[in-house]
Amino acid sequence: MRALVVEDDARIAADLSRALGAAGFLVEGCNNGEDAWFRGGTENYDLIVLDLGLPGLDGLSVLKRWRGEGCDSPVLILTARGAWTERVEGIDAGADDYLPKPFRMEELVARARALVRRSGGRGAATQSIGTLSIDLNRMTVARDGVPVHLTPLEFRLIAYLALNQSRIIAPSELLEHLYGDDGSREANALEAIVARMRRKLGAGVIGTRRGFGYFLEQPE
Ligand code: CA
């Protein structure tokens, strides 16, 4: 799962990156509105955390532009304490959730996860597919009740497939959500990870449709 953090306060930005990184997100940061507008409009994020108080182009304008241009990533806005009008304007402009500053990082992470689950059409923190159980909060996977050890990268892959169960995911899209905009990764890197995961999870879990991509196999 890929997240964009837009925050001009370097300390808060670092805390956010650390907390979301520990929660399994691949985090990219940016500290001004112009940059944020460009990235949100050209890249695909599973979550965007947007501070409204930005220098130059403010967060609310960025959000309006994204929504106007068809960017439909879930957006959590960070607002100034007590500024209820800002929250209302933010939600009206298309924010999915908000947190007033200062906030507890635990709460931000919980809301971030909930947003990602809801945008995948799945409210529950634990997804069961056949004998596989994926806990999106604890970032654990069990097969027939037995925990399976996955690396953070492997977990991101299985979580992304679980959150997008209704469709087949193209390799390019999966790579983007695993590695971000580092364009050097190739499809055979993905094939290697999938092969490794099939060994860990069993052969009938991750399906391939040649020429289209990957999906989670649904039990009969
Ligand atoms: Ca700020």
Tab-separated table of C-alpha atoms and ligand atoms in Angstrom:
chain	number	residue	atom	x	y	z
A	1	MET	CA	0.000	0.000	0.000
A	2	ARG	CA	1.357	3.267	-1.126
A	3	ALA	CA	0.922	6.499	0.864
A	4	LEU	CA	1.711	10.140	0.165
A	5	VAL	CA	2.369	12.404	3.154
A	6	VAL	CA	2.011	16.127	2.433
A	7	GLU	CA	3.292	18.079	5.429
A	8	ASP	CA	5.623	21.088	5.613
A	9	ASP	CA	6.565	20.601	9.274
A	10	ALA	CA	9.646	18.393	8.957
A	11	ARG	CA	9.286	16.858	12.392
A	12	ILE	CA	5.640	15.885	11.966
A	13	ALA	CA	6.401	14.633	8.445
A	14	ALA	CA	9.163	12.378	9.783
A	15	ASP	CA	6.889	11.046	12.549
A	16	LEU	CA	4.128	10.357	10.036
A	17	SER	CA	6.479	8.543	7.681
A	18	ARG	CA	7.829	6.410	10.471
A	19	ALA	CA	4.403	5.490	11.858
A	20	LEU	CA	2.838	4.720	8.475
A	21	GLY	CA	5.959	2.848	7.406
A	22	ALA	CA	5.698	0.674	10.518
A	23	ALA	CA	2.035	0.074	9.630
A	24	GLY	CA	3.060	-1.442	6.308
A	25	PHE	CA	2.726	1.558	4.001
A	26	LEU	CA	5.285	2.505	1.417
A	27	VAL	CA	5.560	6.214	2.254
A	28	GLU	CA	6.512	9.101	-0.011
A	29	GLY	CA	6.711	12.635	1.316
A	30	CYS	CA	6.374	16.119	-0.035
A	31	ASN	CA	6.387	19.471	1.739
A	32	ASN	CA	4.554	21.908	-0.520
A	33	GLY	CA	1.271	22.229	-2.341
A	34	GLU	CA	2.541	22.504	-5.911
A	35	ASP	CA	4.518	19.310	-5.601
A	36	ALA	CA	1.592	17.570	-3.877
A	37	TRP	CA	-0.817	18.595	-6.621
A	38	PHE	CA	1.488	17.193	-9.269
A	39	ARG	CA	2.138	13.903	-7.466
A	40	GLY	CA	-1.457	13.234	-6.497
A	41	GLY	CA	-2.490	13.927	-10.066
A	42	THR	CA	0.067	11.695	-11.727
A	43	GLU	CA	0.681	8.845	-9.267
A	44	ASN	CA	-1.654	6.314	-7.723
A	45	TYR	CA	-1.813	6.316	-3.923
A	46	ASP	CA	-3.814	4.078	-1.613
A	47	LEU	CA	-3.823	6.860	0.961
A	48	ILE	CA	-2.928	10.547	1.095
A	49	VAL	CA	-2.357	12.436	4.346
A	50	LEU	CA	-2.701	16.129	3.552
A	51	ASP	CA	-1.866	19.006	5.890
A	52	LEU	CA	-4.144	21.910	5.011
A	53	GLY	CA	-1.715	24.582	6.218
A	54	LEU	CA	0.913	24.519	3.488
A	55	PRO	CA	3.081	27.326	2.145
A	56	GLY	CA	2.235	28.528	-1.363
A	57	LEU	CA	-0.649	26.496	-2.724
A	58	ASP	CA	-2.683	25.576	0.384
A	59	GLY	CA	-3.970	22.086	1.134
A	60	LEU	CA	-7.607	22.873	0.455
A	61	SER	CA	-6.799	24.140	-3.051
A	62	VAL	CA	-4.671	21.050	-3.684
A	63	LEU	CA	-7.534	18.790	-2.611
A	64	LYS	CA	-10.044	20.625	-4.829
A	65	ARG	CA	-7.728	20.326	-7.816
A	66	TRP	CA	-7.163	16.602	-7.222
A	67	ARG	CA	-10.868	15.893	-6.978
A	68	GLY	CA	-11.577	18.098	-9.982
A	69	GLU	CA	-9.045	16.142	-11.999
A	70	GLY	CA	-10.389	12.742	-11.035
A	71	CYS	CA	-7.880	11.724	-8.342
A	72	ASP	CA	-9.976	9.483	-6.098
A	73	SER	CA	-7.389	8.317	-3.559
A	74	PRO	CA	-8.645	8.355	0.039
A	75	VAL	CA	-7.509	11.635	1.618
A	76	LEU	CA	-7.116	12.271	5.332
A	77	ILE	CA	-6.667	15.965	6.094
A	78	LEU	CA	-4.766	17.433	9.032
A	79	THR	CA	-6.369	20.624	10.293
A	80	ALA	CA	-5.427	23.305	12.814
A	81	ARG	CA	-6.805	22.841	16.307
A	82	GLY	CA	-10.292	24.239	16.761
A	83	ALA	CA	-10.617	25.262	13.115
A	84	TRP	CA	-13.966	23.601	12.513
A	85	THR	CA	-14.665	25.648	9.386
A	86	GLU	CA	-11.513	24.161	7.886
A	87	ARG	CA	-12.780	20.652	8.569
A	88	VAL	CA	-16.128	21.416	6.962
A	89	GLU	CA	-14.477	22.967	3.916
A	90	GLY	CA	-12.121	20.016	3.689
A	91	ILE	CA	-14.893	17.434	3.770
A	92	ASP	CA	-16.912	19.468	1.271
A	93	ALA	CA	-13.859	19.534	-0.988
A	94	GLY	CA	-13.654	15.733	-0.951
A	95	ALA	CA	-11.647	14.713	2.118
A	96	ASP	CA	-12.563	11.258	3.439
A	97	ASP	CA	-11.533	11.884	7.029
A	98	TYR	CA	-9.774	14.494	9.141
A	99	LEU	CA	-7.690	14.827	12.274
A	100	PRO	CA	-7.148	18.107	14.125
A	101	LYS	CA	-3.600	18.837	15.260
A	102	PRO	CA	-2.140	17.810	17.602
A	103	PHE	CA	-3.124	14.184	17.185
A	104	ARG	CA	-1.971	10.837	18.501
A	105	MET	CA	-0.033	8.891	15.898
A	106	GLU	CA	-1.915	5.723	16.925
A	107	GLU	CA	-5.190	7.370	15.997
A	108	LEU	CA	-3.845	8.549	12.673
A	109	VAL	CA	-2.646	5.057	11.792
A	110	ALA	CA	-5.978	3.505	12.821
A	111	ARG	CA	-7.888	5.997	10.658
A	112	ALA	CA	-5.469	5.491	7.780
A	113	ARG	CA	-6.031	1.741	7.851
A	114	ALA	CA	-9.781	2.134	8.077
A	115	LEU	CA	-9.761	4.443	5.044
A	116	VAL	CA	-7.749	1.990	3.000
A	117	ARG	CA	-10.051	-0.886	3.965
A	118	ARG	CA	-13.171	1.093	3.152
A	119	SER	CA	-11.831	2.231	-0.203
A	120	GLY	CA	-11.252	-1.437	-1.007
A	121	GLY	CA	-14.923	-2.006	-0.139
A	122	ARG	CA	-13.955	-4.065	2.898
A	123	GLY	CA	-14.577	-2.697	6.344
A	124	ALA	CA	-13.267	-5.621	8.380
A	125	ALA	CA	-9.655	-5.661	9.537
A	126	THR	CA	-9.349	-9.400	8.920
A	127	GLN	CA	-9.908	-10.784	5.451
A	128	SER	CA	-10.495	-14.484	4.961
A	129	ILE	CA	-9.923	-16.082	1.596
A	130	GLY	CA	-10.344	-19.822	1.715
A	131	THR	CA	-7.965	-21.164	4.352
A	132	LEU	CA	-5.995	-17.928	4.361
A	133	SER	CA	-6.592	-15.212	6.928
A	134	ILE	CA	-5.043	-11.765	6.500
A	135	ASP	CA	-5.036	-9.369	9.440
A	136	LEU	CA	-4.551	-5.881	8.001
A	137	ASN	CA	-4.070	-4.273	11.416
A	138	ARG	CA	-1.558	-6.678	12.878
A	139	MET	CA	0.013	-7.235	9.449
A	140	THR	CA	-0.058	-10.976	9.911
A	141	VAL	CA	-1.120	-13.834	7.667
A	142	ALA	CA	-2.194	-17.298	8.765
A	143	ARG	CA	-2.887	-20.389	6.710
A	144	ASP	CA	-5.210	-22.938	8.295
A	145	GLY	CA	-4.707	-21.004	11.518
A	146	VAL	CA	-0.914	-21.336	11.383
A	147	PRO	CA	1.014	-18.029	11.151
A	148	VAL	CA	3.045	-17.589	7.971
A	149	HIS	CA	6.124	-15.399	8.125
A	150	LEU	CA	6.081	-12.761	5.406
A	151	THR	CA	8.510	-9.911	4.741
A	152	PRO	CA	7.043	-6.362	4.704
A	153	LEU	CA	7.218	-6.414	0.898
A	154	GLU	CA	5.374	-9.735	0.714
A	155	PHE	CA	2.769	-8.463	3.136
A	156	ARG	CA	2.192	-5.349	1.038
A	157	LEU	CA	1.595	-7.563	-1.961
A	158	ILE	CA	-0.896	-9.899	-0.304
A	159	ALA	CA	-2.689	-6.965	1.395
A	160	TYR	CA	-3.016	-5.132	-1.924
A	161	LEU	CA	-4.470	-8.206	-3.602
A	162	ALA	CA	-6.826	-8.746	-0.653
A	163	LEU	CA	-8.069	-5.159	-0.823
A	164	ASN	CA	-8.669	-5.470	-4.558
A	165	GLN	CA	-10.257	-8.898	-4.699
A	166	SER	CA	-12.783	-8.015	-7.345
A	167	ARG	CA	-10.253	-7.492	-10.110
A	168	ILE	CA	-7.071	-8.690	-11.749
A	169	ILE	CA	-4.091	-6.462	-10.935
A	170	ALA	CA	-1.640	-5.677	-13.712
A	171	PRO	CA	2.042	-6.257	-12.887
A	172	SER	CA	2.823	-2.565	-13.457
A	173	GLU	CA	0.200	-1.533	-10.900
A	174	LEU	CA	1.438	-4.060	-8.339
A	175	LEU	CA	5.043	-2.954	-8.812
A	176	GLU	CA	4.022	0.649	-8.307
A	177	HIS	CA	2.305	-0.194	-5.034
A	178	LEU	CA	5.217	-2.320	-3.859
A	179	TYR	CA	8.104	-0.058	-4.757
A	180	GLY	CA	6.622	3.393	-5.425
A	181	ASP	CA	7.805	5.405	-8.397
A	182	ASP	CA	11.179	3.672	-8.496
A	183	GLY	CA	10.849	2.724	-12.148
A	184	SER	CA	13.837	0.377	-12.160
A	185	ARG	CA	11.832	-2.616	-10.939
A	186	GLU	CA	10.874	-5.103	-13.538
A	187	ALA	CA	8.155	-7.644	-13.954
A	188	ASN	CA	10.524	-10.554	-13.309
A	189	ALA	CA	11.216	-9.142	-9.809
A	190	LEU	CA	7.497	-9.483	-9.220
A	191	GLU	CA	7.402	-13.007	-10.597
A	192	ALA	CA	10.158	-13.949	-8.149
A	193	ILE	CA	8.224	-12.562	-5.175
A	194	VAL	CA	5.025	-14.285	-6.271
A	195	ALA	CA	6.864	-17.596	-6.693
A	196	ARG	CA	8.299	-17.245	-3.182
A	197	MET	CA	4.881	-16.443	-1.752
A	198	ARG	CA	3.309	-19.425	-3.469
A	199	ARG	CA	5.838	-21.601	-1.686
A	200	LYS	CA	4.893	-20.039	1.629
A	201	LEU	CA	1.133	-19.837	1.145
A	202	GLY	CA	0.407	-22.785	-1.098
A	203	ALA	CA	-0.052	-22.949	-4.841
A	204	GLY	CA	-3.743	-22.081	-5.030
A	205	VAL	CA	-3.662	-18.668	-3.377
A	206	ILE	CA	-2.246	-16.194	-5.867
A	207	GLY	CA	-3.625	-16.718	-9.328
A	208	THR	CA	-2.099	-15.522	-12.590
A	209	ARG	CA	-3.898	-14.679	-15.763
A	210	ARG	CA	-1.333	-14.563	-18.514
A	211	GLY	CA	-1.064	-11.165	-20.095
A	212	PHE	CA	-3.351	-9.559	-17.503
A	213	GLY	CA	-1.940	-9.953	-14.028
A	214	TYR	CA	-2.487	-11.366	-10.576
A	215	PHE	CA	-5.433	-11.975	-8.270
A	216	LEU	CA	-6.359	-13.858	-5.115
A	217	GLU	CA	-7.945	-17.181	-5.943
A	218	GLN	CA	-11.467	-17.463	-4.561
A	219	PRO	CA	-12.344	-20.803	-2.993
A	220	GLU	CA	-14.981	-22.861	-4.791
B	1	CA	CA	1.603	23.080	8.041
